[in-house]
mmCIF file with all atom_site columns, N, CA and C in Angstrom:
data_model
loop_
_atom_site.group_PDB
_atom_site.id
_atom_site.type_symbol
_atom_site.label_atom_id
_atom_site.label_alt_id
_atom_site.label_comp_id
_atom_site.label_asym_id
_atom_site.label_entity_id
_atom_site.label_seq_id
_atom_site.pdbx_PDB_ins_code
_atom_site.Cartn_x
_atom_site.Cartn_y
_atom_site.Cartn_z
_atom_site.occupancy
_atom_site.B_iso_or_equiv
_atom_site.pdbx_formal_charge
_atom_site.auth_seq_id
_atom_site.auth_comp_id
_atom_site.auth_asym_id
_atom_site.auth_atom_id
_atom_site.pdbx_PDB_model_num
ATOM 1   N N  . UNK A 1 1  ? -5.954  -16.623 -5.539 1.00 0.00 ? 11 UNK A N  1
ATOM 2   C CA . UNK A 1 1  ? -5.100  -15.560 -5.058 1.00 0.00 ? 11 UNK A CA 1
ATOM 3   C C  . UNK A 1 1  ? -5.796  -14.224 -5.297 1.00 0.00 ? 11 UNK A C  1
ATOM 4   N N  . UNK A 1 2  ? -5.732  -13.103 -4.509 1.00 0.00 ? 12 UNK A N  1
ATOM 5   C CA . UNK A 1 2  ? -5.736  -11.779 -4.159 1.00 0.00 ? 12 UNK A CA 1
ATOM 6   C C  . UNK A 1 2  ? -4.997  -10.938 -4.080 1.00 0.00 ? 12 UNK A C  1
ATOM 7   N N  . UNK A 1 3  ? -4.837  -9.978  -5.083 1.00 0.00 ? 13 UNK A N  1
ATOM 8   C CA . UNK A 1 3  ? -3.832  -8.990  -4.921 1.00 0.00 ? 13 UNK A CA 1
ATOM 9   C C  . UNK A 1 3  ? -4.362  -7.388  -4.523 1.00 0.00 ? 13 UNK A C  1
ATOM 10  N N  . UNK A 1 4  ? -4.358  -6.993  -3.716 1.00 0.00 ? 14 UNK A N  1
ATOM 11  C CA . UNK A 1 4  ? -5.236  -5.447  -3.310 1.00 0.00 ? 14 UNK A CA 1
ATOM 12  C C  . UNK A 1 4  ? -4.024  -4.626  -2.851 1.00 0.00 ? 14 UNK A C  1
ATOM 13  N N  . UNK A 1 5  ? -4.656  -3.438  -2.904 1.00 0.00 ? 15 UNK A N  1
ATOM 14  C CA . UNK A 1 5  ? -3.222  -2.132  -2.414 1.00 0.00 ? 15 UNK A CA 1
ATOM 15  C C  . UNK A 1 5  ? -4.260  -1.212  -1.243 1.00 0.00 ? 15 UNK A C  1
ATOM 16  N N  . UNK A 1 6  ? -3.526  -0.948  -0.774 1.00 0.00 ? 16 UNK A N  1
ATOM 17  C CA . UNK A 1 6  ? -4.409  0.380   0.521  1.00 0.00 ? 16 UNK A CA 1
ATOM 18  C C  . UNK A 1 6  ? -3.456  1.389   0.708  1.00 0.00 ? 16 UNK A C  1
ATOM 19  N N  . UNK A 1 7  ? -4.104  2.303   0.978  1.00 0.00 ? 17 UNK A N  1
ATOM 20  C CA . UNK A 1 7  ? -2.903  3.422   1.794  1.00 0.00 ? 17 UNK A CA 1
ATOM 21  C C  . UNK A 1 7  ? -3.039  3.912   2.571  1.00 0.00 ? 17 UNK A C  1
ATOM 22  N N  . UNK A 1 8  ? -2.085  4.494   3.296  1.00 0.00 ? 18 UNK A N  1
ATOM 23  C CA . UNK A 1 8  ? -2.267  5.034   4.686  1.00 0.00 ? 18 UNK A CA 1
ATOM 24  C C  . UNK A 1 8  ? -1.413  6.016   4.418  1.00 0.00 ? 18 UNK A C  1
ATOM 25  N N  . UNK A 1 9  ? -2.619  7.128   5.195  1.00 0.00 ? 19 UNK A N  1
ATOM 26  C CA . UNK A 1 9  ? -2.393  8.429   5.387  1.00 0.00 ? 19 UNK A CA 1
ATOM 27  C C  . UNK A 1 9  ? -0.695  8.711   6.254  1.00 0.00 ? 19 UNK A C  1
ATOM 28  N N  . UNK A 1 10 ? -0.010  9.597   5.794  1.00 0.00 ? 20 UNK A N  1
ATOM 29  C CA . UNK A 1 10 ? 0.955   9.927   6.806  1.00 0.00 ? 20 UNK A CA 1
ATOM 30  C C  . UNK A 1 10 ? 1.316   11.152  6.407  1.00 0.00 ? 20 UNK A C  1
ATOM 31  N N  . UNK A 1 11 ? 1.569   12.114  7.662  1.00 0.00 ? 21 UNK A N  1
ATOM 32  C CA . UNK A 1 11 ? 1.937   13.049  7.748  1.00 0.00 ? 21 UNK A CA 1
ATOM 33  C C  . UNK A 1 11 ? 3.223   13.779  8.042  1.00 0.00 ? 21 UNK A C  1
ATOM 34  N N  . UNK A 1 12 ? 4.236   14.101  6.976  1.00 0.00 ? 22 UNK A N  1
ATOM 35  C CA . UNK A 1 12 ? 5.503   14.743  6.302  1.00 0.00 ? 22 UNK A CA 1
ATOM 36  C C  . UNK A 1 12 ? 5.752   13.681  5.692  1.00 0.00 ? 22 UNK A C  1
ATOM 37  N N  . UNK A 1 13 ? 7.427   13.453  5.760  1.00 0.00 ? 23 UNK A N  1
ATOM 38  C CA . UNK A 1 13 ? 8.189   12.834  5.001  1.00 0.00 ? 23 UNK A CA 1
ATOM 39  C C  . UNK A 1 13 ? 8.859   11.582  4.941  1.00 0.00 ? 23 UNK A C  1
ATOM 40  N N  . UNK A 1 14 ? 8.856   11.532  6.566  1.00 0.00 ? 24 UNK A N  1
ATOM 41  C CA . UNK A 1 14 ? 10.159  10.906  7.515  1.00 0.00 ? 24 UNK A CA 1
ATOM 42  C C  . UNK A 1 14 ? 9.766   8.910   7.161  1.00 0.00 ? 24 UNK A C  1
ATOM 43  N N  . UNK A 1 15 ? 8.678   8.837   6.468  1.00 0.00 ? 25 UNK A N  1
ATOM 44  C CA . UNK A 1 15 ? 8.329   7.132   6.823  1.00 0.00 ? 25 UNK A CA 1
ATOM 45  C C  . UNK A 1 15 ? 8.875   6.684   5.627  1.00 0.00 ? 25 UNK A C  1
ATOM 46  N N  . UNK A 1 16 ? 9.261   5.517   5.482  1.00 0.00 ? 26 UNK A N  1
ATOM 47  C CA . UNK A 1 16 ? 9.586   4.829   4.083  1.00 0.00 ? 26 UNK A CA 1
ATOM 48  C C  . UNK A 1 16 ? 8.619   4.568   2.990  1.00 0.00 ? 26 UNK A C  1
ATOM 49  N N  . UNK A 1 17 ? 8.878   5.067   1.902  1.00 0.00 ? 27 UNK A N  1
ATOM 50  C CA . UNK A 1 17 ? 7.758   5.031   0.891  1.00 0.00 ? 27 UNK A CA 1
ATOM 51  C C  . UNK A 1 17 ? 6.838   6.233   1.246  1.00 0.00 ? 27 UNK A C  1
ATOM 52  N N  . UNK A 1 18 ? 7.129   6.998   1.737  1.00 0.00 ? 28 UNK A N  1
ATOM 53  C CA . UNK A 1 18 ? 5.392   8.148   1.547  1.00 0.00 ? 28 UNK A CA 1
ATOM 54  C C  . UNK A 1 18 ? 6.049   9.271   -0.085 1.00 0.00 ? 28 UNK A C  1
ATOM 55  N N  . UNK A 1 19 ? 5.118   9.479   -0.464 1.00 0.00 ? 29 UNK A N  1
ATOM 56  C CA . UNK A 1 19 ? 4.980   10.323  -1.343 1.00 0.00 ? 29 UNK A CA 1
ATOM 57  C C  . UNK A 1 19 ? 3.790   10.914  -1.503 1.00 0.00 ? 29 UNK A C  1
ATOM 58  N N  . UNK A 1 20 ? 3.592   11.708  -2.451 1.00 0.00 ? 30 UNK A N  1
ATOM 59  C CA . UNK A 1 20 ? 2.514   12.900  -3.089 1.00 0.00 ? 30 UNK A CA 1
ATOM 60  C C  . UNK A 1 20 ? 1.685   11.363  -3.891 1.00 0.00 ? 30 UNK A C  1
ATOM 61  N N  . UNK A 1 21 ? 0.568   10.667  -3.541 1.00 0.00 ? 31 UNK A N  1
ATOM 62  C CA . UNK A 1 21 ? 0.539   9.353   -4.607 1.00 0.00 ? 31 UNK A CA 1
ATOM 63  C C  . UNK A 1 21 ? -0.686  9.756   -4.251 1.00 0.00 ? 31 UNK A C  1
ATOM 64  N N  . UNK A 1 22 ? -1.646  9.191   -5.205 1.00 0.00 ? 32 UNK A N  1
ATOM 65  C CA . UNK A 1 22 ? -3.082  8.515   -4.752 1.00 0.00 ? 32 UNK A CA 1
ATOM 66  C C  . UNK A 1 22 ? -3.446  7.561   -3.764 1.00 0.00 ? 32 UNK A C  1
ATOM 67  N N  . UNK A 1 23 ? -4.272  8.193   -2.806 1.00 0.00 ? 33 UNK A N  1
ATOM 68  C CA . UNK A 1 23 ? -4.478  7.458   -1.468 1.00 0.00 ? 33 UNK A CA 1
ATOM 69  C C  . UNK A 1 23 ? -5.769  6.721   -1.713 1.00 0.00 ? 33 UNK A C  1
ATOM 70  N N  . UNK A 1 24 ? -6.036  5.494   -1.713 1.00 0.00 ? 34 UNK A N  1
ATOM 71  C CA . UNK A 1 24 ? -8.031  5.265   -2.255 1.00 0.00 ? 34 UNK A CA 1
ATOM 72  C C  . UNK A 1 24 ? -8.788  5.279   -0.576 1.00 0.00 ? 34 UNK A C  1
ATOM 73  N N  . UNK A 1 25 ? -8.086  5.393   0.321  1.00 0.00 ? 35 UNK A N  1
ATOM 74  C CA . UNK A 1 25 ? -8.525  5.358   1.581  1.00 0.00 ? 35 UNK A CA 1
ATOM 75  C C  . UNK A 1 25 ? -9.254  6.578   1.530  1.00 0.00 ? 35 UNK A C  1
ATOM 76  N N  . UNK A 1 26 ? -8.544  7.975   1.361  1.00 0.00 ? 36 UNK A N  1
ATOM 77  C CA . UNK A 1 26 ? -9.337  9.261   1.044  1.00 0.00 ? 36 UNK A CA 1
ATOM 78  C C  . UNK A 1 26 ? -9.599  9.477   0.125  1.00 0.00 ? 36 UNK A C  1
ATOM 79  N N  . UNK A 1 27 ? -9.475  8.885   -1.052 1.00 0.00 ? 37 UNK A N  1
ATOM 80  C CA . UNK A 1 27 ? -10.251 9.192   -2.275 1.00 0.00 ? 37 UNK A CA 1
ATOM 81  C C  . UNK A 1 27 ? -9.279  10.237  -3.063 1.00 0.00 ? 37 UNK A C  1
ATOM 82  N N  . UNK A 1 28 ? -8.103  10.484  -3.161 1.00 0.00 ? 38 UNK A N  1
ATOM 83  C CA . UNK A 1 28 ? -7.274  11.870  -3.285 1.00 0.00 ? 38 UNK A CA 1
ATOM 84  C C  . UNK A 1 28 ? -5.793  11.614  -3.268 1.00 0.00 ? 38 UNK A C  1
ATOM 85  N N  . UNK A 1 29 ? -5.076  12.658  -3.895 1.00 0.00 ? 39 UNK A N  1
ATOM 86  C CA . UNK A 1 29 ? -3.542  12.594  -4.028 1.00 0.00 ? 39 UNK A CA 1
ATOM 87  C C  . UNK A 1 29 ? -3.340  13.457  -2.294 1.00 0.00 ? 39 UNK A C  1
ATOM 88  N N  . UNK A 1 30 ? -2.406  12.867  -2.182 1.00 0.00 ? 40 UNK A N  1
ATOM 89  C CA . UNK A 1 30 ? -2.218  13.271  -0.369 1.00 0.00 ? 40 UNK A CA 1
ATOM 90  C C  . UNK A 1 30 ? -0.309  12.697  -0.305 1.00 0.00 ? 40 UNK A C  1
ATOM 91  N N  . UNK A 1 31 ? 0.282   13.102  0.924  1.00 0.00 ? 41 UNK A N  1
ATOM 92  C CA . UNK A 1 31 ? 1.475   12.187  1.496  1.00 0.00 ? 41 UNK A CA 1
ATOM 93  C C  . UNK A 1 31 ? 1.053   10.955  1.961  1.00 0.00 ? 41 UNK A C  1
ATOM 94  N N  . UNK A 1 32 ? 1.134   9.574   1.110  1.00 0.00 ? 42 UNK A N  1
ATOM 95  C CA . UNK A 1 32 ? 0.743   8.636   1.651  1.00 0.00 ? 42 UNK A CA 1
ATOM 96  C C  . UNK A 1 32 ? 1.531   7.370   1.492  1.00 0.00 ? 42 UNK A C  1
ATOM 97  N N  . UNK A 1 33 ? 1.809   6.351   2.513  1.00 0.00 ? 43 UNK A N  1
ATOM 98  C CA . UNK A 1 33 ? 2.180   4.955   1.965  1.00 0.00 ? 43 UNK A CA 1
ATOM 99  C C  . UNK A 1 33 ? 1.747   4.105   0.841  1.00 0.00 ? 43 UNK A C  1
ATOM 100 N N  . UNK A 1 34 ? 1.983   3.200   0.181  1.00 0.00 ? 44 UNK A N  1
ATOM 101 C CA . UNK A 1 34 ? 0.528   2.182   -0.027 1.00 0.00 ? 44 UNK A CA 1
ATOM 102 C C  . UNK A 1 34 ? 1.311   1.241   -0.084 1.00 0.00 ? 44 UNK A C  1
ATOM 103 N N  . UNK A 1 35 ? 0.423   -0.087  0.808  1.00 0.00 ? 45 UNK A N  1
ATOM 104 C CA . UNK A 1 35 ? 0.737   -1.656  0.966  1.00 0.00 ? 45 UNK A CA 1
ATOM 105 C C  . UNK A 1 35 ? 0.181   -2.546  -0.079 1.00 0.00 ? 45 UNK A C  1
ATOM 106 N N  . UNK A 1 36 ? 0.859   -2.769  -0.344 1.00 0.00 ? 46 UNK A N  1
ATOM 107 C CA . UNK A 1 36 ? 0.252   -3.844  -1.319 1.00 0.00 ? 46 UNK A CA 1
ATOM 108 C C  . UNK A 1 36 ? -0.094  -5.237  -0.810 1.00 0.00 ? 46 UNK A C  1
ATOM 109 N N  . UNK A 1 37 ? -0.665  -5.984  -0.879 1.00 0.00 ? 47 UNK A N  1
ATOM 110 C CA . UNK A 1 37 ? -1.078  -7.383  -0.157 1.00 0.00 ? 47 UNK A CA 1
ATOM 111 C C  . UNK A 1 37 ? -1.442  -8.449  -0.663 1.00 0.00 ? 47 UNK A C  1
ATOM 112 N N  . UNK A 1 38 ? -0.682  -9.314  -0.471 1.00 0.00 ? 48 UNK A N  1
ATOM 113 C CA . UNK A 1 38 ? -1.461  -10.983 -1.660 1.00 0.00 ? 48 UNK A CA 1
ATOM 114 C C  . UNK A 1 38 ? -2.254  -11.948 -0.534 1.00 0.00 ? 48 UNK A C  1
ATOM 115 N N  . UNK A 1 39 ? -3.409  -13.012 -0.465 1.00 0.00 ? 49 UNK A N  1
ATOM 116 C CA . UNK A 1 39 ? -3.986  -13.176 0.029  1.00 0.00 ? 49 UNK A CA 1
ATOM 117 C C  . UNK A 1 39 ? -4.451  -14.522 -0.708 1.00 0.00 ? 49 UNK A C  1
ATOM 118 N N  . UNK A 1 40 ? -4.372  -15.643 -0.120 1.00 0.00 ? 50 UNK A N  1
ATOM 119 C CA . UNK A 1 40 ? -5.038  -16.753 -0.614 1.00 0.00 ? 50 UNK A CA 1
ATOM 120 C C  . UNK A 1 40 ? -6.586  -17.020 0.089  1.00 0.00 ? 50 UNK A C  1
ATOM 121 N N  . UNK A 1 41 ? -7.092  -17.133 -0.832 1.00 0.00 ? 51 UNK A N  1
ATOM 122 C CA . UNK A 1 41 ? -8.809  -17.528 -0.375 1.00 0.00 ? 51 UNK A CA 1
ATOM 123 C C  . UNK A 1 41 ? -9.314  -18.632 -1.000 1.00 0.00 ? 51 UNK A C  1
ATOM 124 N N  . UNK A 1 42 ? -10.270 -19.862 -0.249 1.00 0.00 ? 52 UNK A N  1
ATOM 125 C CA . UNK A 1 42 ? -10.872 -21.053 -0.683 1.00 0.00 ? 52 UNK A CA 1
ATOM 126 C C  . UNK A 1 42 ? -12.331 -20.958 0.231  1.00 0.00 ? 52 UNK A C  1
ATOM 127 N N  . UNK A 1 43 ? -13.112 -22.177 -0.077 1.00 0.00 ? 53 UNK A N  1
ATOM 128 C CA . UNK A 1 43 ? -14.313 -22.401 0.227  1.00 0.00 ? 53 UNK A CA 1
ATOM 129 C C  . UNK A 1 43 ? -13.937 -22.608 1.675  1.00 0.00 ? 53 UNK A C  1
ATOM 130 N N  . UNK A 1 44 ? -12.928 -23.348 2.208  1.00 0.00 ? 54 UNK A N  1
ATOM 131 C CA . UNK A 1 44 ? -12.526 -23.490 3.477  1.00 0.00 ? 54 UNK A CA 1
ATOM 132 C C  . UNK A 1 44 ? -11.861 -22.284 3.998  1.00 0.00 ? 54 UNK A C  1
ATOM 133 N N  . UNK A 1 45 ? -11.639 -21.249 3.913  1.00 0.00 ? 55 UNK A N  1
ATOM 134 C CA . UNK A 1 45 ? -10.813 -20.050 4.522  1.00 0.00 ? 55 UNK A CA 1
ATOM 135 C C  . UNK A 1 45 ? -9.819  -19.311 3.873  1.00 0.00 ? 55 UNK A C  1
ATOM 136 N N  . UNK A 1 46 ? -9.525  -18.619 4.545  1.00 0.00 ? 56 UNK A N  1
ATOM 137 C CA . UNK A 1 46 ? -8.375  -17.662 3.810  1.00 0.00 ? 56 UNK A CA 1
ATOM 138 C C  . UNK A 1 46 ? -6.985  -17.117 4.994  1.00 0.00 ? 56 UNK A C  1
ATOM 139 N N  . UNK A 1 47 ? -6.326  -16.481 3.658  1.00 0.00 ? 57 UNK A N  1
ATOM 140 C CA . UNK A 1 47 ? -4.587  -16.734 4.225  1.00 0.00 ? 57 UNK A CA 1
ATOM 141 C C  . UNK A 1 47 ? -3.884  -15.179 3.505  1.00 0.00 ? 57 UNK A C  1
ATOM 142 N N  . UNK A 1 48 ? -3.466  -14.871 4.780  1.00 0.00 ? 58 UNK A N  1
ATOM 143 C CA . UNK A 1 48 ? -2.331  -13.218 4.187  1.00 0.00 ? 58 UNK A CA 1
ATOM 144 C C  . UNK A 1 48 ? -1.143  -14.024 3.764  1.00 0.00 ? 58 UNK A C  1
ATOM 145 N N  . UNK A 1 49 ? -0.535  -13.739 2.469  1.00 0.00 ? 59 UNK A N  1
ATOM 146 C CA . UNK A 1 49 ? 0.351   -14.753 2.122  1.00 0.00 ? 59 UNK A CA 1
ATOM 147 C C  . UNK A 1 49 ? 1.768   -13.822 2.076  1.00 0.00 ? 59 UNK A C  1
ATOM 148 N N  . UNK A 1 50 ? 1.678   -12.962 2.238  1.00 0.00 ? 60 UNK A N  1
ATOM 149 C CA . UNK A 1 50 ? 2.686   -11.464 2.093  1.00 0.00 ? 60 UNK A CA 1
ATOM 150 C C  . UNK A 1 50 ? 2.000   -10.333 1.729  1.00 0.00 ? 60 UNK A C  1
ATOM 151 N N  . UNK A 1 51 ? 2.839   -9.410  2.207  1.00 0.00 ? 61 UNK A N  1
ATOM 152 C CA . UNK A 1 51 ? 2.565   -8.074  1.975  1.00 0.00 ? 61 UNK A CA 1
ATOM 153 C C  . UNK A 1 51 ? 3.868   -6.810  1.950  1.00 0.00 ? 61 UNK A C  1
ATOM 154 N N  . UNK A 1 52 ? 3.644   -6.050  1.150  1.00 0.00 ? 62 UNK A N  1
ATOM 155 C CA . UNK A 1 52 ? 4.901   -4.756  0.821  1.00 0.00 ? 62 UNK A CA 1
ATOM 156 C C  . UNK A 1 52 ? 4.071   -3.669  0.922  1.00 0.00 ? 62 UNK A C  1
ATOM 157 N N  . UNK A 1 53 ? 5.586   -2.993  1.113  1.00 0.00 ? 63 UNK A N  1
ATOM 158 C CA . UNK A 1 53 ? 5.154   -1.722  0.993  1.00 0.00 ? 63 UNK A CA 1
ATOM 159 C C  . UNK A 1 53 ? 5.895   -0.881  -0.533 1.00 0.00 ? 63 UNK A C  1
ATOM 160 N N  . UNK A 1 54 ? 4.912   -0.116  -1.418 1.00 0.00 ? 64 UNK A N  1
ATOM 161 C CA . UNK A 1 54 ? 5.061   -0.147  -2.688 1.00 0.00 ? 64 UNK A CA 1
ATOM 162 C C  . UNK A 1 54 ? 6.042   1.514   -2.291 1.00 0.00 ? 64 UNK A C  1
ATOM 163 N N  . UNK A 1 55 ? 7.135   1.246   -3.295 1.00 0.00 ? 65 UNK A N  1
ATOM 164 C CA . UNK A 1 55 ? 8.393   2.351   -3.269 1.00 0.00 ? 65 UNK A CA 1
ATOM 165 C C  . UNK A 1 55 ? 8.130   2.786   -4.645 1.00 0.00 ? 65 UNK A C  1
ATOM 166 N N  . UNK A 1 56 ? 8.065   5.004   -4.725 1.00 0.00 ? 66 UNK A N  1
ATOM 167 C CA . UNK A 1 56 ? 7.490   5.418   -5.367 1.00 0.00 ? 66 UNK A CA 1
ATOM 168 C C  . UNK A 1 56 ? 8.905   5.549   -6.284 1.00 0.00 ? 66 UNK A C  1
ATOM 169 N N  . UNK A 1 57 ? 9.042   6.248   -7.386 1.00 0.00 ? 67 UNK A N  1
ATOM 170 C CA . UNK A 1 57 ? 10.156  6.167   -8.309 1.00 0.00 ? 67 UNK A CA 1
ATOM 171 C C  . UNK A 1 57 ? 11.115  7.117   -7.482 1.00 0.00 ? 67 UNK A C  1
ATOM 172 N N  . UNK A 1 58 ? 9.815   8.376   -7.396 1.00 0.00 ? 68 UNK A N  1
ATOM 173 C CA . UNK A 1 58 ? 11.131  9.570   -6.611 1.00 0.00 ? 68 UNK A CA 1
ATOM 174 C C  . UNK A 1 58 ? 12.331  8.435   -5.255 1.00 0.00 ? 68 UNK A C  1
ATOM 175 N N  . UNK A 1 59 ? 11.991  7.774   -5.061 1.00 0.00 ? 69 UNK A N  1
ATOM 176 C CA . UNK A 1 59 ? 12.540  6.912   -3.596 1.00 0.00 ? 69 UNK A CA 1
ATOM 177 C C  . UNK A 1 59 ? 13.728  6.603   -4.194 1.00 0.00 ? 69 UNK A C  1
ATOM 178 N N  . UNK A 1 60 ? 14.249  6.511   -5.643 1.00 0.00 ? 70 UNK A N  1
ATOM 179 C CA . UNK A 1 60 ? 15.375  5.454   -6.231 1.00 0.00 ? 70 UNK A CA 1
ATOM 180 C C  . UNK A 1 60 ? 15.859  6.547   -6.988 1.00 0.00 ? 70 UNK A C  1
ATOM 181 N N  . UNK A 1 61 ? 15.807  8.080   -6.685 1.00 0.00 ? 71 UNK A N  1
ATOM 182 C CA . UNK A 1 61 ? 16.761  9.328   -7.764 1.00 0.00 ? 71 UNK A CA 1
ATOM 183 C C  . UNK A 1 61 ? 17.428  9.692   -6.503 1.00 0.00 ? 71 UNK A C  1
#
């Protein structure tokens, strides 16, 4: 198993989950999503097994 996060850039407010967070896509704190993703991998191939989108604290005050 594989667990990795990415983010994507977005611009204002309006998407679910964006905040002021660390983006590693730009290298920088920015308004951004981030997905989180689990991933099974073997000698024979690999598999997206789920994926979220990570909700920042401000999202739950």
């Amino acid at each position: 198993m594989i667990f990795d996060e990415t983010g994507f850039l977005e611009k204002g407010q309006d998407s679910i989950g964006v905040a002021r967070q660390y983006c590693g896509t730009i290298g920088k704190v920015d308004n951004c999503q981030v997905g989180v993703f689990a991933a099974y991998v073997s000698e024979s191939g690999y598999a997206l097994i789920d994926q979220r989108v990570f909700i920042p604290e401000q999202w739950y005050i």
